[in-house]
Amino acid sequence: GQNIDQPTEMTATEGAIVQINCTYQTSGFNGLFWYQQHAGEAPTFLSYNVLDGLEEKGRFSSFLSRSKGYSYLLLKELQMKDSASYLCAVRDSNYQLIWGAGTKLIIKP
Amino acid sequence: DTAVSQTPKYLVTQMGNDKSIKCEQNLGHDTMYWYKQDSKKFLKIMFSYNNKELIINETVPNRFSPKSPDKAHLNLHINSLELGDSAVYFCASSQGFREAYNEQFFGPGTRLTVL
């Protein structure tokens, strides 16, 4: 079956750096996405990786290793507003998005 | 202007009733989706339409029926509602289905509670 694994919950301190890992086993691969979802709101797009390596976008970066079935989302200079769930999703050989359960990130002052 | 809109935002109803959720996108996208997010926060794809054609039809009860009158609208009708249908339902859209950079834009969600 298809599977996306991410930690259920992480805690970090304001101003620090946090890395959220995602491992996947899917039938085929056509890109990996990270979305942010604040409580009670809709998911919003953060990043997209299809080739190995690091994609940087401001305070957020996302890394992909296709051979290892692994990605991480790196958040720098954490702010209180970064408290949210972070969803990893992989597009499989049928171009269908398979979603992880999300990592709830709690930021403490 | 709201990119992807859904109505209603909240829906409280009795078991056995029939209800509909409407979704509209003004982004000019070709592909639209319905997702269910349960209490454990898993986003599960239910249906996807590309240019009004059904392309993803996951294993959902046939009480759920999508309808796409045009490519800007994808409505979800649910018959004979059950307690287990209580969840947040998200509509989303994307430029196409096979494009490489295929960001999905989500509506605000409809919180369905079945009593």
Coordinates of N, CA and C in Angstrom, one line a residue:
Chain A
G1 N 0.8 -1.2 0.0 CA 0.0 0.0 0.0 C 0.9 1.2 0.0
Q2 N 0.2 2.4 -0.1 CA 0.9 3.7 -0.1 C 0.9 4.2 1.3
N3 N 2.0 4.8 1.6 CA 2.2 5.3 3.0 C 3.0 6.6 3.1
I4 N 2.6 7.5 3.9 CA 3.3 8.7 4.2 C 3.5 8.8 5.7
D5 N 4.7 8.9 6.2 CA 4.9 9.0 7.6 C 5.5 10.3 8.0
Q6 N 4.9 10.9 9.0 CA 5.5 12.2 9.6 C 5.2 12.1 11.1
P7 N 6.1 12.8 11.9 CA 5.8 12.8 13.3 C 4.5 13.5 13.6
T8 N 3.8 13.0 14.6 CA 2.5 13.6 15.0 C 2.6 15.0 15.5
E9 N 3.6 15.2 16.3 CA 3.7 16.5 17.0 C 5.1 16.9 17.3
M10 N 5.4 18.2 17.1 CA 6.8 18.7 17.5 C 6.6 20.0 18.2
T11 N 7.6 20.3 19.1 CA 7.6 21.5 19.8 C 8.9 22.2 19.6
A12 N 8.8 23.5 19.4 CA 10.1 24.3 19.2 C 9.9 25.7 19.8
T13 N 11.0 26.4 19.9 CA 11.0 27.7 20.6 C 11.0 28.8 19.5
E14 N 10.4 29.9 19.8 CA 10.4 31.1 19.0 C 11.8 31.5 18.7
G15 N 12.1 31.8 17.4 CA 13.4 32.2 17.0 C 14.3 31.0 16.6
A16 N 14.0 29.8 16.9 CA 14.8 28.7 16.7 C 14.5 28.1 15.3
I17 N 15.2 27.0 15.0 CA 15.0 26.2 13.7 C 14.4 24.9 14.0
V18 N 13.5 24.4 13.1 CA 12.9 23.1 13.3 C 12.9 22.4 12.0
Q19 N 13.1 21.1 12.0 CA 13.0 20.2 10.8 C 11.9 19.2 11.0
I20 N 11.0 19.2 10.0 CA 9.9 18.2 10.0 C 10.2 17.2 8.9
N21 N 10.3 15.9 9.3 CA 10.6 14.9 8.4 C 9.4 14.2 7.8
C22 N 9.6 13.7 6.6 CA 8.5 12.9 5.9 C 9.1 11.8 5.2
T23 N 8.7 10.6 5.4 CA 9.1 9.5 4.6 C 7.9 8.9 3.9
Y24 N 8.2 8.4 2.7 CA 7.0 7.9 1.8 C 7.3 6.6 1.1
Q25 N 6.3 5.9 0.9 CA 6.3 4.7 0.0 C 5.1 4.8 -0.8
T26 N 5.3 5.1 -2.1 CA 4.2 5.2 -3.0 C 4.4 4.5 -4.3
S27 N 3.4 4.2 -5.0 CA 3.5 3.6 -6.3 C 3.8 4.7 -7.3
G28 N 5.1 4.9 -7.6 CA 5.5 6.0 -8.5 C 5.7 7.3 -7.7
F29 N 6.3 8.2 -8.4 CA 6.6 9.5 -7.8 C 6.5 10.6 -8.9
N30 N 5.6 11.6 -8.6 CA 5.5 12.7 -9.5 C 5.6 14.0 -8.7
G31 N 6.4 14.1 -7.7 CA 6.5 15.3 -6.9 C 6.0 15.2 -5.5
L32 N 6.6 16.0 -4.7 CA 6.3 16.0 -3.2 C 5.9 17.5 -2.8
F33 N 4.9 17.6 -2.1 CA 4.3 18.9 -1.7 C 4.3 19.0 -0.2
W34 N 4.5 20.2 0.3 CA 4.3 20.6 1.7 C 3.2 21.7 1.8
Y35 N 2.3 21.4 2.7 CA 1.2 22.4 2.9 C 1.2 22.8 4.4
Q36 N 0.7 24.0 4.7 CA 0.6 24.4 6.0 C -0.9 24.5 6.3
Q37 N -1.4 24.1 7.5 CA -2.8 24.2 7.8 C -2.9 24.7 9.3
H38 N -3.4 25.9 9.4 CA -3.7 26.5 10.7 C -5.0 25.9 11.2
A39 N -5.1 25.7 12.5 CA -6.3 25.1 13.1 C -7.6 25.8 12.6
G40 N -8.5 25.0 12.1 CA -9.8 25.5 11.7 C -9.8 26.1 10.3
E41 N -8.6 26.0 9.6 CA -8.5 26.7 8.3 C -8.1 25.7 7.2
A42 N -8.1 26.1 6.0 CA -7.8 25.3 4.9 C -6.3 25.1 4.7
P43 N -5.8 24.0 4.2 CA -4.4 23.9 3.8 C -3.9 25.0 2.8
T44 N -2.7 25.5 3.0 CA -2.2 26.4 2.0 C -0.8 25.9 1.5
F45 N -0.5 26.0 0.3 CA 0.7 25.5 -0.3 C 2.0 26.2 0.2
L46 N 3.0 25.4 0.5 CA 4.3 25.9 0.9 C 5.4 25.7 -0.1
S47 N 5.5 24.4 -0.5 CA 6.7 24.1 -1.4 C 6.4 22.8 -2.2
Y48 N 7.2 22.7 -3.2 CA 7.1 21.6 -4.2 C 8.5 21.1 -4.5
N49 N 8.8 19.8 -4.4 CA 10.1 19.2 -4.9 C 9.8 18.1 -5.8
V50 N 10.5 18.0 -6.9 CA 10.4 16.9 -7.8 C 11.8 16.3 -8.1
L51 N 12.8 17.2 -8.0 CA 14.2 16.7 -8.1 C 14.9 16.7 -6.8
D52 N 15.9 15.9 -6.7 CA 16.7 15.8 -5.4 C 17.3 17.1 -5.1
G53 N 17.3 17.5 -3.8 CA 18.0 18.7 -3.4 C 17.1 19.6 -2.6
L54 N 17.6 20.8 -2.4 CA 17.0 21.7 -1.5 C 16.3 22.8 -2.3
E55 N 15.1 23.2 -1.9 CA 14.4 24.3 -2.5 C 14.2 25.3 -1.3
E56 N 14.7 26.5 -1.5 CA 14.6 27.5 -0.5 C 13.6 28.6 -0.8
K57 N 12.8 29.0 0.2 CA 11.8 30.0 -0.1 C 11.6 30.8 1.2
G58 N 12.5 31.9 1.3 CA 12.4 32.7 2.5 C 12.8 31.9 3.8
R59 N 12.0 31.9 4.8 CA 12.4 31.2 6.0 C 12.1 29.7 5.9
F60 N 11.5 29.3 4.8 CA 11.1 27.8 4.7 C 12.0 27.2 3.6
S61 N 12.5 26.0 3.8 CA 13.2 25.2 2.8 C 12.6 23.8 2.8
S62 N 12.7 23.2 1.7 CA 12.3 21.8 1.6 C 13.3 21.0 0.9
F63 N 13.6 19.8 1.4 CA 14.6 18.9 0.8 C 14.0 17.6 0.4
L64 N 14.5 17.1 -0.7 CA 14.0 15.8 -1.2 C 15.2 14.8 -1.6
S65 N 15.0 13.6 -1.2 CA 15.9 12.5 -1.6 C 15.0 11.4 -2.2
R66 N 14.9 11.3 -3.5 CA 14.0 10.3 -4.1 C 14.5 8.9 -3.8
S67 N 15.8 8.6 -3.8 CA 16.3 7.3 -3.6 C 16.0 6.8 -2.2
K68 N 15.9 7.7 -1.2 CA 15.6 7.3 0.2 C 14.1 7.5 0.5
G69 N 13.3 8.0 -0.4 CA 11.9 8.2 -0.1 C 11.7 9.1 1.1
Y70 N 12.5 10.3 1.0 CA 12.6 11.1 2.2 C 12.5 12.6 1.8
S71 N 11.9 13.3 2.7 CA 11.8 14.8 2.5 C 11.9 15.4 3.9
Y72 N 12.3 16.7 4.0 CA 12.1 17.4 5.2 C 11.7 18.9 4.9
L73 N 11.0 19.5 5.8 CA 10.7 20.9 5.7 C 11.5 21.6 6.9
L74 N 12.2 22.6 6.5 CA 13.0 23.3 7.5 C 12.5 24.7 7.7
L75 N 12.1 25.0 8.9 CA 11.6 26.3 9.2 C 12.6 27.1 10.1
K76 N 13.0 28.2 9.6 CA 14.0 29.0 10.4 C 13.4 30.2 11.0
E77 N 14.1 30.8 12.0 CA 13.6 32.0 12.7 C 12.1 31.9 13.0
L78 N 11.8 30.8 13.8 CA 10.4 30.5 14.0 C 9.6 31.7 14.7
Q79 N 8.4 31.9 14.2 CA 7.5 32.9 14.8 C 6.3 32.2 15.3
M80 N 5.6 32.9 16.2 CA 4.4 32.3 16.9 C 3.4 31.9 15.8
K81 N 3.3 32.7 14.7 CA 2.3 32.4 13.7 C 2.6 31.1 12.9
D82 N 3.8 30.5 13.1 CA 4.2 29.3 12.5 C 3.5 28.1 13.1
S83 N 2.9 28.3 14.3 CA 2.2 27.2 15.0 C 1.0 26.8 14.1
A84 N 1.1 25.5 13.6 CA 0.2 25.0 12.6 C 0.5 23.5 12.4
S85 N -0.3 22.9 11.6 CA 0.0 21.5 11.1 C 0.7 21.6 9.8
Y86 N 1.7 20.8 9.5 CA 2.4 20.8 8.3 C 2.2 19.4 7.6
L87 N 1.6 19.4 6.4 CA 1.2 18.2 5.7 C 2.1 17.9 4.6
C88 N 2.6 16.7 4.5 CA 3.4 16.2 3.4 C 2.5 15.4 2.5
A89 N 2.7 15.6 1.2 CA 1.8 14.9 0.2 C 2.7 14.6 -1.0
V90 N 2.5 13.3 -1.4 CA 3.3 12.8 -2.6 C 2.3 12.5 -3.7
R91 N 2.7 12.9 -4.9 CA 1.8 12.6 -6.1 C 2.4 11.3 -6.7
D92 N 1.4 10.3 -6.8 CA 1.9 9.0 -7.3 C 1.9 8.9 -8.8
S93 N 2.0 7.6 -9.3 CA 2.1 7.4 -10.7 C 0.8 7.8 -11.4
N94 N -0.3 7.8 -10.7 CA -1.6 8.2 -11.3 C -1.8 9.7 -11.1
Y95 N -0.8 10.4 -10.7 CA -0.9 11.9 -10.4 C -1.9 12.2 -9.3
Q96 N -2.1 11.2 -8.5 CA -3.0 11.4 -7.3 C -2.2 11.8 -6.1
L97 N -2.7 12.8 -5.3 CA -1.9 13.2 -4.1 C -2.3 12.3 -3.0
I98 N -1.2 11.7 -2.4 CA -1.4 10.9 -1.2 C -0.9 11.7 0.0
W99 N -1.7 11.9 1.0 CA -1.4 12.8 2.1 C -1.0 12.1 3.3
G100 N 0.0 12.7 4.0 CA 0.3 12.3 5.4 C -0.7 12.9 6.4
A101 N -0.6 12.4 7.6 CA -1.6 12.9 8.6 C -1.2 14.2 9.2
G102 N 0.0 14.7 8.8 CA 0.3 16.1 9.3 C 1.1 16.0 10.6
T103 N 2.0 17.0 10.7 CA 2.8 17.2 12.0 C 2.3 18.5 12.6
K104 N 1.8 18.4 13.8 CA 1.4 19.6 14.5 C 2.6 20.3 15.2
L105 N 2.9 21.5 14.8 CA 4.0 22.2 15.3 C 3.6 23.2 16.4
I106 N 4.1 23.1 17.6 CA 3.8 24.0 18.6 C 5.0 24.9 18.9
I107 N 4.8 26.2 18.8 CA 5.9 27.1 19.1 C 5.7 27.8 20.4
K108 N 6.7 27.7 21.3 CA 6.7 28.3 22.6 C 7.6 29.5 22.6
P109 N 7.1 30.5 23.4 CA 7.9 31.8 23.5 C 9.2 31.6 24.2
Chain B
D1 N -11.4 39.1 -3.8 CA -12.2 38.0 -4.5 C -11.7 36.7 -4.0
T2 N -12.7 35.8 -3.5 CA -12.3 34.5 -3.0 C -12.0 33.6 -4.2
A3 N -10.9 32.9 -4.1 CA -10.4 32.0 -5.2 C -11.3 30.8 -5.3
V4 N -11.4 30.0 -4.1 CA -12.2 28.9 -4.0 C -13.2 29.1 -2.9
S5 N -14.5 29.0 -3.2 CA -15.5 29.3 -2.2 C -16.4 28.0 -2.0
Q6 N -16.8 27.8 -0.8 CA -17.7 26.7 -0.5 C -18.9 27.2 0.3
T7 N -20.0 26.7 0.1 CA -21.2 27.0 1.0 C -21.9 25.7 1.3
P8 N -22.4 25.5 2.5 CA -22.3 26.4 3.6 C -20.9 26.1 4.3
K9 N -20.6 27.0 5.3 CA -19.4 26.8 6.1 C -19.6 25.8 7.2
Y10 N -20.8 25.9 7.7 CA -21.2 24.9 8.8 C -22.6 24.3 8.4
L11 N -22.7 23.0 8.7 CA -23.9 22.2 8.3 C -24.2 21.2 9.4
V12 N -25.3 21.4 10.2 CA -25.7 20.6 11.2 C -27.0 19.9 10.8
T13 N -27.1 18.6 10.8 CA -28.3 18.0 10.3 C -28.5 16.6 11.0
Q14 N -29.6 16.1 10.8 CA -30.0 14.8 11.4 C -29.6 13.6 10.5
M15 N -29.4 12.5 11.2 CA -29.1 11.3 10.4 C -30.3 11.0 9.5
G16 N -29.9 10.5 8.3 CA -30.9 10.1 7.4 C -31.3 11.2 6.4
N17 N -30.9 12.5 6.7 CA -31.2 13.6 5.8 C -30.3 13.6 4.6
D18 N -30.7 14.3 3.5 CA -29.9 14.5 2.3 C -29.5 16.0 2.3
K19 N -28.2 16.2 2.0 CA -27.6 17.6 2.0 C -26.7 17.8 0.8
S20 N -26.5 19.0 0.4 CA -25.5 19.3 -0.6 C -24.6 20.4 -0.2
I21 N -23.3 20.3 -0.7 CA -22.3 21.3 -0.4 C -21.9 21.8 -1.8
K22 N -21.8 23.2 -1.9 CA -21.5 23.8 -3.2 C -20.0 24.3 -3.2
C23 N -19.4 24.2 -4.4 CA -18.0 24.7 -4.5 C -17.9 25.5 -5.8
E24 N -17.2 26.6 -5.8 CA -17.0 27.4 -7.0 C -15.5 27.9 -6.9
Q25 N -14.9 27.9 -8.1 CA -13.5 28.5 -8.2 C -13.5 29.5 -9.3
N26 N -12.9 30.6 -9.0 CA -12.8 31.7 -10.1 C -11.3 31.9 -10.6
L27 N -10.6 30.8 -10.5 CA -9.2 30.8 -10.9 C -9.0 30.4 -12.4
G28 N -10.0 29.9 -13.0 CA -9.9 29.4 -14.4 C -9.2 28.0 -14.4
H29 N -9.2 27.3 -13.3 CA -8.6 26.0 -13.2 C -9.4 25.0 -13.9
D30 N -8.7 23.9 -14.4 CA -9.4 22.8 -15.1 C -9.8 21.7 -14.2
T31 N -9.1 21.6 -13.0 CA -9.3 20.4 -12.1 C -9.9 20.8 -10.8
M32 N -10.8 20.1 -10.3 CA -11.4 20.3 -9.0 C -11.5 19.0 -8.2
Y33 N -11.5 19.2 -6.9 CA -11.4 18.0 -6.0 C -12.3 18.2 -4.8
W34 N -12.7 17.0 -4.2 CA -13.4 17.0 -2.9 C -12.6 16.1 -2.0
Y35 N -12.3 16.7 -0.8 CA -11.5 16.0 0.2 C -12.4 15.9 1.5
K36 N -12.2 14.8 2.2 CA -12.8 14.7 3.6 C -11.6 14.7 4.6
Q37 N -11.7 15.5 5.6 CA -10.7 15.5 6.7 C -11.4 15.2 8.0
D38 N -11.1 14.0 8.5 CA -11.8 13.5 9.7 C -11.1 14.1 11.0
S39 N -11.5 13.6 12.1 CA -11.1 14.2 13.4 C -9.6 13.9 13.6
K40 N -9.0 12.9 12.9 CA -7.6 12.7 13.0 C -6.8 13.5 12.1
K41 N -7.4 14.3 11.3 CA -6.8 15.3 10.4 C -6.3 14.7 9.1
F42 N -6.6 13.4 8.9 CA -6.2 12.9 7.6 C -7.0 13.5 6.5
L43 N -6.3 14.0 5.4 CA -7.0 14.5 4.2 C -7.2 13.3 3.3
K44 N -8.4 13.0 2.9 CA -8.6 11.8 2.1 C -9.4 12.3 0.8
I45 N -8.8 12.0 -0.3 CA -9.4 12.4 -1.6 C -10.7 11.6 -1.8
M46 N -11.7 12.2 -2.3 CA -13.0 11.5 -2.5 C -13.2 11.5 -4.0
F47 N -13.1 12.7 -4.7 CA -13.4 12.7 -6.1 C -12.5 13.8 -6.7
S48 N -12.3 13.7 -8.0 CA -11.6 14.7 -8.8 C -12.2 14.8 -10.2
Y49 N -12.4 16.0 -10.6 CA -12.9 16.2 -12.0 C -11.9 17.1 -12.7
N50 N -11.7 16.7 -14.0 CA -10.9 17.5 -14.9 C -11.8 17.9 -16.1
N51 N -11.9 19.2 -16.3 CA -12.8 19.7 -17.3 C -14.2 19.0 -17.3
K52 N -14.8 18.9 -16.2 CA -16.1 18.3 -16.0 C -16.1 16.8 -16.1
E53 N -15.0 16.2 -16.3 CA -14.9 14.7 -16.4 C -14.4 14.1 -15.1
L54 N -15.1 13.1 -14.6 CA -14.6 12.4 -13.4 C -13.3 11.7 -13.6
I55 N -12.2 12.0 -12.9 CA -11.0 11.3 -13.1 C -10.5 10.5 -11.9
I56 N -11.0 10.9 -10.7 CA -10.7 10.1 -9.5 C -12.0 9.9 -8.8
N57 N -12.2 8.6 -8.5 CA -13.5 8.2 -7.7 C -13.0 7.2 -6.7
E58 N -12.6 7.7 -5.6 CA -12.1 6.8 -4.6 C -13.2 6.0 -4.0
T59 N -12.9 5.0 -3.1 CA -13.9 4.1 -2.5 C -14.6 4.9 -1.5
V60 N -15.7 5.5 -1.9 CA -16.6 6.2 -0.9 C -17.9 5.6 -1.2
P61 N -18.8 5.7 -0.1 CA -20.1 5.1 -0.3 C -20.9 5.8 -1.4
N62 N -21.7 5.1 -2.1 CA -22.4 5.7 -3.3 C -23.5 6.7 -2.8
R63 N -23.6 6.9 -1.5 CA -24.5 8.0 -1.0 C -23.9 9.3 -1.3
F64 N -22.6 9.3 -1.7 CA -21.9 10.6 -2.0 C -21.9 10.7 -3.6
S65 N -22.4 11.8 -4.1 CA -22.4 11.9 -5.5 C -22.0 13.3 -5.9
P66 N -20.9 13.4 -6.6 CA -20.4 14.7 -7.1 C -21.2 15.1 -8.4
K67 N -21.2 16.4 -8.6 CA -21.8 16.9 -9.8 C -21.0 18.2 -10.3
S68 N -20.6 18.2 -11.5 CA -19.9 19.3 -12.1 C -20.6 19.9 -13.2
P69 N -21.4 20.9 -13.0 CA -22.2 21.5 -14.1 C -21.3 22.2 -15.1
D70 N -20.2 22.8 -14.7 CA -19.2 23.4 -15.5 C -17.9 23.3 -14.8
K71 N -16.8 23.7 -15.5 CA -15.5 23.4 -14.8 C -15.2 24.4 -13.7
A72 N -16.0 25.4 -13.4 CA -15.8 26.3 -12.3 C -16.6 25.8 -11.0
H73 N -17.4 24.8 -11.2 CA -18.2 24.3 -10.1 C -18.1 22.8 -9.9
L74 N -18.0 22.4 -8.6 CA -18.1 21.0 -8.3 C -18.9 20.9 -7.0
N75 N -20.1 20.3 -7.1 CA -20.9 20.2 -5.9 C -20.9 18.8 -5.4
L76 N -21.2 18.7 -4.1 CA -21.2 17.3 -3.5 C -22.6 17.1 -2.8
H77 N -23.3 16.1 -3.3 CA -24.5 15.7 -2.7 C -24.4 14.5 -1.8
I78 N -25.0 14.5 -0.6 CA -24.8 13.3 0.2 C -26.3 12.9 0.6
N79 N -26.6 11.6 0.3 CA -27.9 11.0 0.7 C -27.8 10.3 2.0
S80 N -28.9 10.2 2.7 CA -29.0 9.3 3.9 C -27.8 9.5 4.8
L81 N -27.6 10.7 5.3 CA -26.4 11.0 6.1 C -26.3 10.1 7.3
E82 N -25.1 9.7 7.7 CA -24.8 8.9 8.8 C -23.8 9.6 9.8
L83 N -23.8 9.1 11.0 CA -22.9 9.8 12.0 C -21.5 9.8 11.6
G84 N -21.0 8.8 10.9 CA -19.6 8.7 10.4 C -19.3 9.7 9.3
D85 N -20.3 10.4 8.8 CA -20.0 11.4 7.8 C -19.6 12.7 8.4
S86 N -19.7 12.8 9.7 CA -19.3 14.1 10.3 C -17.8 14.3 10.1
A87 N -17.4 15.4 9.5 CA -16.1 15.7 9.2 C -16.0 17.1 8.6
V88 N -14.8 17.5 8.2 CA -14.7 18.8 7.4 C -14.5 18.4 6.0
Y89 N -15.3 18.9 5.1 CA -15.1 18.6 3.7 C -14.5 19.8 3.0
F90 N -13.4 19.6 2.3 CA -12.7 20.7 1.6 C -12.8 20.4 0.1
C91 N -13.1 21.5 -0.6 CA -13.1 21.6 -2.1 C -11.7 22.2 -2.4
A92 N -11.1 21.8 -3.5 CA -9.9 22.4 -4.0 C -9.9 22.4 -5.5
S93 N -9.0 23.2 -6.0 CA -8.8 23.3 -7.5 C -7.3 23.4 -7.8
S94 N -7.0 23.0 -9.0 CA -5.6 23.2 -9.5 C -5.7 23.4 -11.0
Q95 N -4.6 24.0 -11.5 CA -4.5 24.3 -13.0 C -4.9 23.2 -13.9
G96 N -4.3 22.0 -13.6 CA -4.7 20.9 -14.4 C -4.4 19.7 -13.5
F97 N -4.2 18.5 -14.2 CA -4.1 17.3 -13.4 C -2.7 16.7 -13.5
R98 N -2.1 16.9 -14.6 CA -0.7 16.3 -14.8 C 0.4 17.3 -14.9
E99 N 0.1 18.6 -14.7 CA 1.1 19.6 -14.7 C 2.1 19.3 -13.6
A100 N 3.4 19.7 -13.9 CA 4.5 19.4 -12.9 C 4.2 20.1 -11.6
Y101 N 4.1 21.4 -11.7 CA 3.9 22.3 -10.5 C 2.5 22.5 -10.3
N102 N 1.8 21.5 -9.6 CA 0.4 21.5 -9.6 C -0.2 21.8 -8.2
E103 N 0.1 23.1 -7.8 CA -0.4 23.5 -6.5 C -1.9 23.4 -6.4
Q104 N -2.5 23.0 -5.3 CA -3.9 22.9 -5.2 C -4.3 24.1 -4.2
F105 N -5.4 24.7 -4.6 CA -6.0 25.8 -3.8 C -7.2 25.3 -3.2
F106 N -7.3 25.5 -1.8 CA -8.4 24.9 -1.1 C -9.4 26.0 -0.7
G107 N -10.7 25.5 -0.7 CA -11.7 26.4 -0.1 C -11.6 26.3 1.4
P108 N -12.5 27.1 2.0 CA -12.4 27.3 3.5 C -12.9 26.1 4.3
G109 N -13.6 25.1 3.6 CA -14.1 23.9 4.3 C -15.5 24.1 4.7
T110 N -16.2 22.9 4.8 CA -17.5 22.8 5.3 C -17.5 21.8 6.4
R111 N -17.8 22.3 7.6 CA -17.9 21.5 8.8 C -19.2 20.8 8.9
L112 N -19.3 19.5 8.6 CA -20.6 18.8 8.7 C -20.7 18.0 10.0
T113 N -21.8 18.3 10.7 CA -22.0 17.5 11.9 C -23.4 16.8 11.7
V114 N -23.3 15.5 11.9 CA -24.6 14.7 11.8 C -25.0 14.2 13.2
L115 N -26.2 14.6 13.6 CA -26.6 14.2 14.9 C -27.5 13.0 14.9

